[in-house]
Amino acid sequence: MKTDDLVEFHARNFEEYKKQLDIDNIKFKKLAGWQFVPVKDILPISYSRPDWNENTPGFWEHHAKTHADYVALAEQYSFIVSYIIWGYPFRSLAQKRETRQIFGLWFNKKDPVRIIQFKGSCFVSSGLHRAAVLMQYSSAMVPAIVHEALMKKTV
C-alpha cells in the first residue's frame, strides 16, 4: 500500500475507534512486553491529535527540549537498536554505563511510548514526542507498550 493509502486506512480506523470508544464498545488487552511497532502502521500524530502534534507551535520545546534534541535522541535510539539486534539483553543495556541513559529514555517502564492498536492501525496515546521524531526521521520501529483495542460486540 502506498503511504497516502496507508494514512487514509489508518485515519478511517481511527474514526471508527473513536466512535466505538464513545459508545463504550471497546475493551483493551495489553500485549506482553515491549513491542516494536513499524512506523508505517502508525497514524501520523497530526491526525489523532490535531491540537498537539509535531506541527503545533511549541510542541518540540515541551519538556525543555528542542527539535534538534529529539533528533539527536532518535539517532541514539538507532545505537540502542543495534545492541538489541546483536542480542544484548535489555537488563545489560539498562545497566551498561554507555547505554544506560539512552536506553532508559526509550525503554522507560514508568513513562513508555503507549500505542493503541485497532484493526491493523496504531495510534500513539502517550510518548508523543519520542514517537513523532522516530516517525519523522527514520523508518524505524517505535518501541512501545501496546494495548489492543477490541470491540466488545460487533456492530
CSV table of C-alpha atoms in Angstrom, one decimal:
chain,number,residue,atom,x,y,z
A,1,MET,CA,0.0,0.0,0.0
A,2,LYS,CA,1.3,3.5,-0.8
A,3,THR,CA,1.9,5.9,2.0
A,4,ASP,CA,-1.2,8.1,1.3
A,5,ASP,CA,-3.4,5.0,1.1
A,6,LEU,CA,-2.0,3.8,4.4
A,7,VAL,CA,-2.6,7.1,6.1
A,8,GLU,CA,-6.2,7.1,4.8
A,9,PHE,CA,-6.7,3.5,6.0
A,10,HIS,CA,-5.4,4.4,9.5
A,11,ALA,CA,-7.5,7.6,9.6
A,12,ARG,CA,-10.7,5.6,8.8
A,13,ASN,CA,-9.8,3.1,11.5
A,14,PHE,CA,-9.1,5.9,14.0
A,15,GLU,CA,-12.5,7.4,13.3
A,16,GLU,CA,-14.2,4.0,13.8
A,17,TYR,CA,-12.1,3.5,17.0
A,18,LYS,CA,-13.3,6.9,18.4
A,19,LYS,CA,-17.0,6.1,17.6
A,20,GLN,CA,-16.7,2.7,19.3
A,21,LEU,CA,-15.0,4.3,22.3
A,22,ASP,CA,-17.8,6.9,22.6
A,23,ILE,CA,-20.4,4.2,22.8
A,24,ASP,CA,-18.4,2.2,25.3
A,25,ASN,CA,-17.9,-0.7,22.9
A,26,ILE,CA,-14.1,-1.0,23.3
A,27,LYS,CA,-12.1,-3.3,25.7
A,28,PHE,CA,-8.4,-3.2,25.9
A,29,LYS,CA,-5.9,-6.0,26.0
A,30,LYS,CA,-2.3,-5.3,26.9
A,31,LEU,CA,0.2,-7.2,24.7
A,32,ALA,CA,3.0,-8.8,26.6
A,33,GLY,CA,6.3,-6.8,26.9
A,34,TRP,CA,7.8,-4.3,24.7
A,35,GLN,CA,6.6,-4.3,21.1
A,36,PHE,CA,8.4,-2.7,18.1
A,37,VAL,CA,5.7,-1.1,16.0
A,38,PRO,CA,6.6,-0.3,12.4
A,39,VAL,CA,6.2,3.4,11.6
A,40,LYS,CA,4.1,2.6,8.6
A,41,ASP,CA,1.4,1.1,10.9
A,42,ILE,CA,1.1,4.3,13.0
A,43,LEU,CA,-1.4,7.1,12.1
A,44,PRO,CA,0.5,10.4,12.0
A,45,ILE,CA,0.0,12.2,15.3
A,46,SER,CA,-1.3,15.2,13.5
A,47,TYR,CA,-4.4,13.2,12.6
A,48,SER,CA,-5.1,11.7,16.0
A,49,ARG,CA,-4.1,14.8,18.0
A,50,PRO,CA,-4.8,17.9,15.8
A,51,ASP,CA,-4.5,20.1,18.9
A,52,TRP,CA,-1.0,18.9,19.9
A,53,ASN,CA,1.4,17.4,17.4
A,54,GLU,CA,4.7,17.8,15.6
A,55,ASN,CA,3.2,20.7,13.6
A,56,THR,CA,1.9,22.6,16.6
A,57,PRO,CA,3.9,25.7,17.7
A,58,GLY,CA,5.8,24.9,20.9
A,59,PHE,CA,5.4,21.1,20.5
A,60,TRP,CA,9.1,20.4,20.2
A,61,GLU,CA,10.0,22.8,23.0
A,62,HIS,CA,7.8,21.0,25.5
A,63,HIS,CA,9.8,19.3,28.3
A,64,ALA,CA,12.5,22.0,27.9
A,65,LYS,CA,13.9,20.4,24.8
A,66,THR,CA,14.3,21.5,21.2
A,67,HIS,CA,13.5,19.7,17.9
A,68,ALA,CA,17.3,19.2,17.5
A,69,ASP,CA,17.4,17.5,20.9
A,70,TYR,CA,14.7,15.0,19.8
A,71,VAL,CA,16.5,14.3,16.5
A,72,ALA,CA,19.7,13.5,18.5
A,73,LEU,CA,17.6,11.1,20.7
A,74,ALA,CA,16.4,9.4,17.5
A,75,GLU,CA,20.0,8.9,16.4
A,76,GLN,CA,20.9,7.5,19.7
A,77,TYR,CA,17.9,5.2,19.5
A,78,SER,CA,19.5,3.6,16.4
A,79,PHE,CA,22.6,2.9,18.5
A,80,ILE,CA,20.5,1.1,21.2
A,81,VAL,CA,18.6,-0.9,18.5
A,82,SER,CA,21.9,-2.2,17.1
A,83,TYR,CA,22.7,-3.6,20.5
A,84,ILE,CA,19.3,-5.3,20.7
A,85,ILE,CA,19.8,-6.8,17.2
A,86,TRP,CA,23.2,-8.1,18.3
A,87,GLY,CA,21.4,-10.0,21.1
A,88,TYR,CA,22.3,-7.8,24.2
A,89,PRO,CA,19.7,-8.5,26.9
A,90,PHE,CA,17.6,-5.5,28.0
A,91,ARG,CA,18.9,-5.8,31.5
A,92,SER,CA,22.5,-5.4,30.4
A,93,LEU,CA,21.6,-2.3,28.3
A,94,ALA,CA,19.8,-0.8,31.3
A,95,GLN,CA,23.0,-1.3,33.4
A,96,LYS,CA,25.8,-0.7,31.0
A,97,ARG,CA,27.4,2.8,31.6
A,98,GLU,CA,27.4,3.8,27.9
A,99,THR,CA,23.8,2.7,27.1
A,100,ARG,CA,22.0,3.2,30.5
A,101,GLN,CA,20.8,6.8,29.9
A,102,ILE,CA,19.5,6.5,26.3
A,103,PHE,CA,18.1,3.0,27.0
A,104,GLY,CA,16.2,4.4,29.9
A,105,LEU,CA,14.7,7.1,27.7
A,106,TRP,CA,13.3,4.7,25.1
A,107,PHE,CA,12.5,1.8,27.3
A,108,ASN,CA,11.2,3.5,30.4
A,109,LYS,CA,8.7,1.3,32.3
A,110,LYS,CA,7.3,4.3,34.1
A,111,ASP,CA,6.8,6.5,31.0
A,112,PRO,CA,6.8,4.4,27.9
A,113,VAL,CA,5.5,5.3,24.5
A,114,ARG,CA,2.0,3.8,24.5
A,115,ILE,CA,0.2,2.8,21.4
A,116,ILE,CA,-3.4,1.7,20.8
A,117,GLN,CA,-3.8,-1.0,18.1
A,118,PHE,CA,-7.2,-1.3,16.4
A,119,LYS,CA,-7.9,-3.2,13.2
A,120,GLY,CA,-4.4,-3.2,11.9
A,121,SER,CA,-3.8,0.5,12.7
A,122,CYS,CA,-1.9,2.1,15.6
A,123,PHE,CA,-2.4,5.4,17.4
A,124,VAL,CA,0.1,7.0,19.8
A,125,SER,CA,-1.6,7.7,23.1
A,126,SER,CA,1.5,8.8,25.1
A,127,GLY,CA,5.1,9.5,24.4
A,128,LEU,CA,4.1,11.7,21.5
A,129,HIS,CA,7.5,13.5,21.1
A,130,ARG,CA,9.5,10.3,21.0
A,131,ALA,CA,7.1,8.6,18.6
A,132,ALA,CA,6.9,11.7,16.4
A,133,VAL,CA,10.6,12.1,16.0
A,134,LEU,CA,11.0,8.4,15.0
A,135,MET,CA,8.1,8.8,12.6
A,136,GLN,CA,9.7,11.9,11.0
A,137,TYR,CA,13.3,10.9,10.8
A,138,SER,CA,13.6,7.2,10.4
A,139,SER,CA,12.0,4.2,9.0
A,140,ALA,CA,12.5,2.5,12.4
A,141,MET,CA,10.1,0.7,14.6
A,142,VAL,CA,8.8,2.5,17.6
A,143,PRO,CA,9.4,0.8,20.9
A,144,ALA,CA,6.1,0.8,22.8
A,145,ILE,CA,3.7,-0.8,25.2
A,146,VAL,CA,0.8,-1.7,23.0
A,147,HIS,CA,-2.8,-2.1,24.1
A,148,GLU,CA,-5.0,-3.8,21.6
A,149,ALA,CA,-8.5,-2.2,21.3
A,150,LEU,CA,-11.1,-4.8,20.7
A,151,MET,CA,-14.8,-4.3,20.1
A,152,LYS,CA,-16.9,-5.8,22.9
A,153,LYS,CA,-19.7,-6.6,20.4
A,154,THR,CA,-19.6,-6.5,16.7
A,155,VAL,CA,-22.0,-3.8,15.3
